[in-house]
PDB file of C-alpha atoms in Angstrom:
ATOM      1  CA  MET A   1     114.656 106.794  95.205  1.00 36.00           C
ATOM      2  CA  THR A   2     117.496 108.889  93.834  1.00 39.00           C
ATOM      3  CA  THR A   3     120.094 106.118  93.695  1.00 47.00           C
ATOM      4  CA  THR A   4     120.101 102.687  92.177  1.00 71.00           C
ATOM      5  CA  TRP A   5     120.435  99.408  94.002  1.00 68.00           C
ATOM      6  CA  ARG A   6     124.182  99.515  93.301  1.00 72.00           C
ATOM      7  CA  HIS A   7     124.548 102.050  96.143  1.00 79.00           C
ATOM      8  CA  LEU A   8     122.817  99.897  98.751  1.00 82.00           C
ATOM      9  CA  PRO A   9     124.565  98.081 101.613  1.00 85.00           C
ATOM     10  CA  ALA A  10     126.516  94.930 100.757  1.00 85.00           C
ATOM     11  CA  PRO A  11     123.785  92.376 101.677  1.00 87.00           C
ATOM     12  CA  ALA A  12     121.247  94.111  99.421  1.00 88.00           C
ATOM     13  CA  ARG A  13     123.782  94.436  96.610  1.00 90.00           C
ATOM     14  CA  GLU A  14     124.562  90.706  96.882  1.00 92.00           C
ATOM     15  CA  ILE A  15     120.875  89.914  96.392  1.00 93.00           C
ATOM     16  CA  ALA A  16     120.689  92.259  93.413  1.00 92.00           C
ATOM     17  CA  VAL A  17     123.892  91.001  91.794  1.00 93.00           C
ATOM     18  CA  SER A  18     122.856  87.366  92.244  1.00 94.00           C
ATOM     19  CA  ALA A  19     119.382  88.115  90.870  1.00 95.00           C
ATOM     20  CA  VAL A  20     120.799  89.949  87.843  1.00 95.00           C
ATOM     21  CA  GLU A  21     123.202  87.085  87.160  1.00 96.00           C
ATOM     22  CA  ALA A  22     120.505  84.414  87.589  1.00 97.00           C
ATOM     23  CA  VAL A  23     118.017  86.223  85.353  1.00 97.00           C
ATOM     24  CA  ALA A  24     120.679  86.837  82.701  1.00 97.00           C
ATOM     25  CA  ALA A  25     121.644  83.160  82.835  1.00 97.00           C
ATOM     26  CA  ALA A  26     117.973  82.204  82.487  1.00 97.00           C
ATOM     27  CA  GLN A  27     117.602  84.493  79.483  1.00 96.00           C
ATOM     28  CA  GLU A  28     120.720  82.955  77.946  1.00 97.00           C
ATOM     29  CA  ARG A  29     119.730  79.460  79.096  1.00 97.00           C
ATOM     30  CA  ASP A  30     123.123  78.953  80.677  1.00 97.00           C
ATOM     31  CA  ALA A  31     122.526  76.178  83.220  1.00 97.00           C
ATOM     32  CA  LYS A  32     125.945  76.383  84.898  1.00 97.00           C
ATOM     33  CA  ALA A  33     125.821  80.150  85.459  1.00 97.00           C
ATOM     34  CA  TYR A  34     122.197  79.846  86.540  1.00 97.00           C
ATOM     35  CA  ASP A  35     122.947  77.206  89.165  1.00 97.00           C
ATOM     36  CA  GLU A  36     125.831  79.265  90.566  1.00 96.00           C
ATOM     37  CA  ALA A  37     123.748  82.445  90.866  1.00 96.00           C
ATOM     38  CA  VAL A  38     120.775  80.572  92.321  1.00 96.00           C
ATOM     39  CA  ALA A  39     123.006  78.974  94.961  1.00 95.00           C
ATOM     40  CA  ARG A  40     123.952  82.461  96.149  1.00 94.00           C
ATOM     41  CA  LEU A  41     120.327  83.620  96.052  1.00 94.00           C
ATOM     42  CA  ALA A  42     119.217  80.658  98.138  1.00 93.00           C
ATOM     43  CA  THR A  43     121.521  81.691 100.969  1.00 93.00           C
ATOM     44  CA  ALA A  44     120.830  85.435 100.805  1.00 91.00           C
ATOM     45  CA  GLU A  45     118.532  86.582 103.564  1.00 87.00           C
ATOM     46  CA  ARG A  46     115.497  88.438 102.203  1.00 90.00           C
ATOM     47  CA  ALA A  47     116.153  87.499  98.577  1.00 92.00           C
ATOM     48  CA  GLY A  48     112.612  86.130  98.372  1.00 90.00           C
ATOM     49  CA  LEU A  49     111.157  89.430  99.530  1.00 91.00           C
ATOM     50  CA  VAL A  50     113.090  91.334  96.875  1.00 94.00           C
ATOM     51  CA  LEU A  51     112.291  88.904  94.057  1.00 94.00           C
ATOM     52  CA  GLY A  52     108.641  88.799  95.122  1.00 93.00           C
ATOM     53  CA  ALA A  53     108.480  92.581  94.845  1.00 95.00           C
ATOM     54  CA  VAL A  54     110.120  92.430  91.407  1.00 96.00           C
ATOM     55  CA  VAL A  55     107.578  89.827  90.242  1.00 96.00           C
ATOM     56  CA  ARG A  56     104.687  91.965  91.526  1.00 95.00           C
ATOM     57  CA  LEU A  57     106.035  95.070  89.774  1.00 95.00           C
ATOM     58  CA  LEU A  58     106.438  93.131  86.528  1.00 96.00           C
ATOM     59  CA  LEU A  59     102.911  91.731  86.802  1.00 95.00           C
ATOM     60  CA  GLU A  60     101.489  95.179  87.471  1.00 93.00           C
ATOM     61  CA  GLU A  61     103.276  96.660  84.489  1.00 92.00           C
ATOM     62  CA  SER A  62     102.395  93.865  82.091  1.00 91.00           C
ATOM     63  CA  HIS A  63      98.761  93.809  83.290  1.00 91.00           C
ATOM     64  CA  PRO A  64      97.880  97.447  84.033  1.00 88.00           C
ATOM     65  CA  ASP A  65      94.144  96.663  84.263  1.00 90.00           C
ATOM     66  CA  GLY A  66      94.742  93.942  86.867  1.00 88.00           C
ATOM     67  CA  LEU A  67      95.022  90.190  86.657  1.00 89.00           C
ATOM     68  CA  ASP A  68      92.270  87.650  86.608  1.00 91.00           C
ATOM     69  CA  GLY A  69      92.510  83.871  86.815  1.00 90.00           C
ATOM     70  CA  ASP A  70      93.054  83.529  83.076  1.00 94.00           C
ATOM     71  CA  ASP A  71      95.925  86.020  83.193  1.00 94.00           C
ATOM     72  CA  VAL A  72      97.616  84.147  86.047  1.00 93.00           C
ATOM     73  CA  ARG A  73      97.124  80.854  84.233  1.00 95.00           C
ATOM     74  CA  GLY A  74      98.607  82.366  81.059  1.00 95.00           C
ATOM     75  CA  VAL A  75     101.675  83.679  82.892  1.00 95.00           C
ATOM     76  CA  LEU A  76     102.141  80.336  84.623  1.00 96.00           C
ATOM     77  CA  GLU A  77     101.784  78.288  81.438  1.00 97.00           C
ATOM     78  CA  ARG A  78     104.116  80.544  79.456  1.00 96.00           C
ATOM     79  CA  SER A  79     106.735  80.543  82.238  1.00 96.00           C
ATOM     80  CA  VAL A  80     106.620  76.777  82.664  1.00 97.00           C
ATOM     81  CA  ARG A  81     106.858  76.126  78.922  1.00 96.00           C
ATOM     82  CA  SER A  82     109.739  78.547  78.494  1.00 95.00           C
ATOM     83  CA  ALA A  83     111.706  77.205  81.466  1.00 96.00           C
ATOM     84  CA  ALA A  84     111.031  73.551  80.645  1.00 97.00           C
ATOM     85  CA  GLU A  85     112.843  73.946  77.330  1.00 96.00           C
ATOM     86  CA  TRP A  86     116.138  74.125  79.201  1.00 97.00           C
ATOM     87  CA  ARG A  87     115.288  73.311  82.853  1.00 96.00           C
ATOM     88  CA  PRO A  88     113.557  69.928  82.927  1.00 95.00           C
ATOM     89  CA  ASP A  89     113.343  70.216  86.724  1.00 95.00           C
ATOM     90  CA  VAL A  90     110.994  73.224  86.602  1.00 97.00           C
ATOM     91  CA  ASP A  91     108.112  72.751  89.041  1.00 97.00           C
ATOM     92  CA  PRO A  92     104.829  74.450  88.054  1.00 97.00           C
ATOM     93  CA  HIS A  93     103.674  74.378  91.681  1.00 95.00           C
ATOM     94  CA  VAL A  94     106.665  76.449  92.791  1.00 96.00           C
ATOM     95  CA  LEU A  95     106.053  78.990  90.019  1.00 97.00           C
ATOM     96  CA  LEU A  96     102.401  79.190  91.073  1.00 95.00           C
ATOM     97  CA  VAL A  97     103.451  79.779  94.689  1.00 95.00           C
ATOM     98  CA  LEU A  98     105.751  82.581  93.518  1.00 95.00           C
ATOM     99  CA  LEU A  99     102.943  84.176  91.522  1.00 95.00           C
ATOM    100  CA  ALA A 100     100.435  83.857  94.348  1.00 93.00           C
ATOM    101  CA  GLY A 101     102.959  85.153  96.875  1.00 93.00           C
ATOM    102  CA  ALA A 102     103.774  88.189  94.731  1.00 93.00           C
ATOM    103  CA  LEU A 103     100.060  88.919  94.490  1.00 91.00           C
ATOM    104  CA  GLY A 104      99.604  88.498  98.238  1.00 90.00           C
ATOM    105  CA  VAL A 105      97.216  85.562  97.989  1.00 91.00           C
ATOM    106  CA  TYR A 106      99.448  82.637  98.962  1.00 91.00           C
ATOM    107  CA  ASP A 107      98.708  80.910 102.264  1.00 87.00           C
ATOM    108  CA  PRO A 108     101.530  78.491 103.167  1.00 85.00           C
ATOM    109  CA  ASP A 109      99.363  76.958 105.895  1.00 85.00           C
ATOM    110  CA  GLY A 110      96.914  75.830 103.222  1.00 89.00           C
ATOM    111  CA  ASP A 111      99.631  74.234 101.095  1.00 88.00           C
ATOM    112  CA  GLU A 112     100.266  70.547 101.777  1.00 89.00           C
ATOM    113  CA  SER A 113     103.782  70.802 100.374  1.00 88.00           C
ATOM    114  CA  PRO A 114     105.000  74.403 100.504  1.00 91.00           C
ATOM    115  CA  PRO A 115     108.269  74.861  98.644  1.00 92.00           C
ATOM    116  CA  GLY A 116     111.311  75.786 100.683  1.00 89.00           C
ATOM    117  CA  PRO A 117     113.678  78.696 100.106  1.00 88.00           C
ATOM    118  CA  PRO A 118     116.023  76.730  97.799  1.00 91.00           C
ATOM    119  CA  ALA A 119     113.144  75.792  95.477  1.00 93.00           C
ATOM    120  CA  LEU A 120     111.807  79.337  95.495  1.00 92.00           C
ATOM    121  CA  ALA A 121     115.275  80.732  94.756  1.00 93.00           C
ATOM    122  CA  ALA A 122     115.686  78.229  91.918  1.00 95.00           C
ATOM    123  CA  HIS A 123     112.411  79.255  90.285  1.00 97.00           C
ATOM    124  CA  ALA A 124     112.041  82.996  90.908  1.00 96.00           C
ATOM    125  CA  PRO A 125     114.623  84.041  88.300  1.00 97.00           C
ATOM    126  CA  LEU A 126     112.874  81.836  85.733  1.00 97.00           C
ATOM    127  CA  LEU A 127     109.633  83.697  86.381  1.00 97.00           C
ATOM    128  CA  VAL A 128     111.337  87.094  86.346  1.00 97.00           C
ATOM    129  CA  ALA A 129     113.127  86.307  83.076  1.00 97.00           C
ATOM    130  CA  ASP A 130     109.851  85.316  81.463  1.00 96.00           C
ATOM    131  CA  LEU A 131     108.010  88.392  82.734  1.00 96.00           C
ATOM    132  CA  LEU A 132     110.813  90.665  81.526  1.00 96.00           C
ATOM    133  CA  THR A 133     110.166  89.392  78.013  1.00 92.00           C
ATOM    134  CA  ALA A 134     106.756  91.091  78.090  1.00 84.00           C
ATOM    135  CA  THR A 135     108.036  94.447  79.369  1.00 87.00           C
ATOM    136  CA  ARG A 136     111.191  94.584  77.236  1.00 87.00           C
ATOM    137  CA  ARG A 137     112.910  96.618  79.952  1.00 89.00           C
ATOM    138  CA  PRO A 138     116.034  95.834  81.957  1.00 91.00           C
ATOM    139  CA  LEU A 139     115.848  94.234  85.381  1.00 94.00           C
ATOM    140  CA  ASP A 140     117.806  97.041  87.080  1.00 91.00           C
ATOM    141  CA  GLY A 141     114.856  99.432  87.189  1.00 92.00           C
ATOM    142  CA  TYR A 142     112.607  96.815  88.776  1.00 94.00           C
ATOM    143  CA  LEU A 143     115.242  95.952  91.364  1.00 94.00           C
ATOM    144  CA  THR A 144     115.665  99.621  92.246  1.00 92.00           C
ATOM    145  CA  ALA A 145     111.901 100.038  92.582  1.00 93.00           C
ATOM    146  CA  ALA A 146     111.621  96.852  94.661  1.00 94.00           C
ATOM    147  CA  PHE A 147     114.308  97.988  97.097  1.00 92.00           C
ATOM    148  CA  ALA A 148     112.657 101.408  97.337  1.00 90.00           C
ATOM    149  CA  GLU A 149     109.268  99.841  98.122  1.00 91.00           C
ATOM    150  CA  ILE A 150     110.758  97.561 100.757  1.00 91.00           C
ATOM    151  CA  ALA A 151     112.613 100.468 102.386  1.00 87.00           C
ATOM    152  CA  ARG A 152     109.437 102.585 102.365  1.00 90.00           C
ATOM    153  CA  ALA A 153     107.402  99.779 103.935  1.00 88.00           C
ATOM    154  CA  GLU A 154     110.028  99.232 106.617  1.00 85.00           C
ATOM    155  CA  ARG A 155     110.092 102.941 107.483  1.00 86.00           C
ATOM    156  CA  GLN A 156     106.298 102.912 107.861  1.00 86.00           C
ATOM    157  CA  ASP A 157     106.375  99.901 110.226  1.00 71.00           C
TER     158      ASP A 157
END
């Protein structure tokens, strides 16, 4: 992709801007800014698809040899611990669903209590913020790559 996400249509830009703001708020542990950005993410159509792609890209980069059960458990534990320091409402099950979904192994039919879009939107930036700590790179590049992958997949369908 020769352009960044900033040149995408307005709905895609809204997802990206809200995601950037939510992740930045999570990194700064700013609850008010986080809640505002998450509220916008929760109403943005396809935000989950974009954030799921970002999570997958971050997992692939931070685990270039692949992930096993211990790796997933480590990511989950670290993310929960980090988020719980400032978000007492963090739900480990929702973070696990996000991880499994990004890896393509989540089956909502097998989940007795699948989280809804608001819960997913409230937790995805927490996971992204934690994963960004390992890569030490800005979110923009991952968002651009995620949008490019989604566009490529849609052209192939």
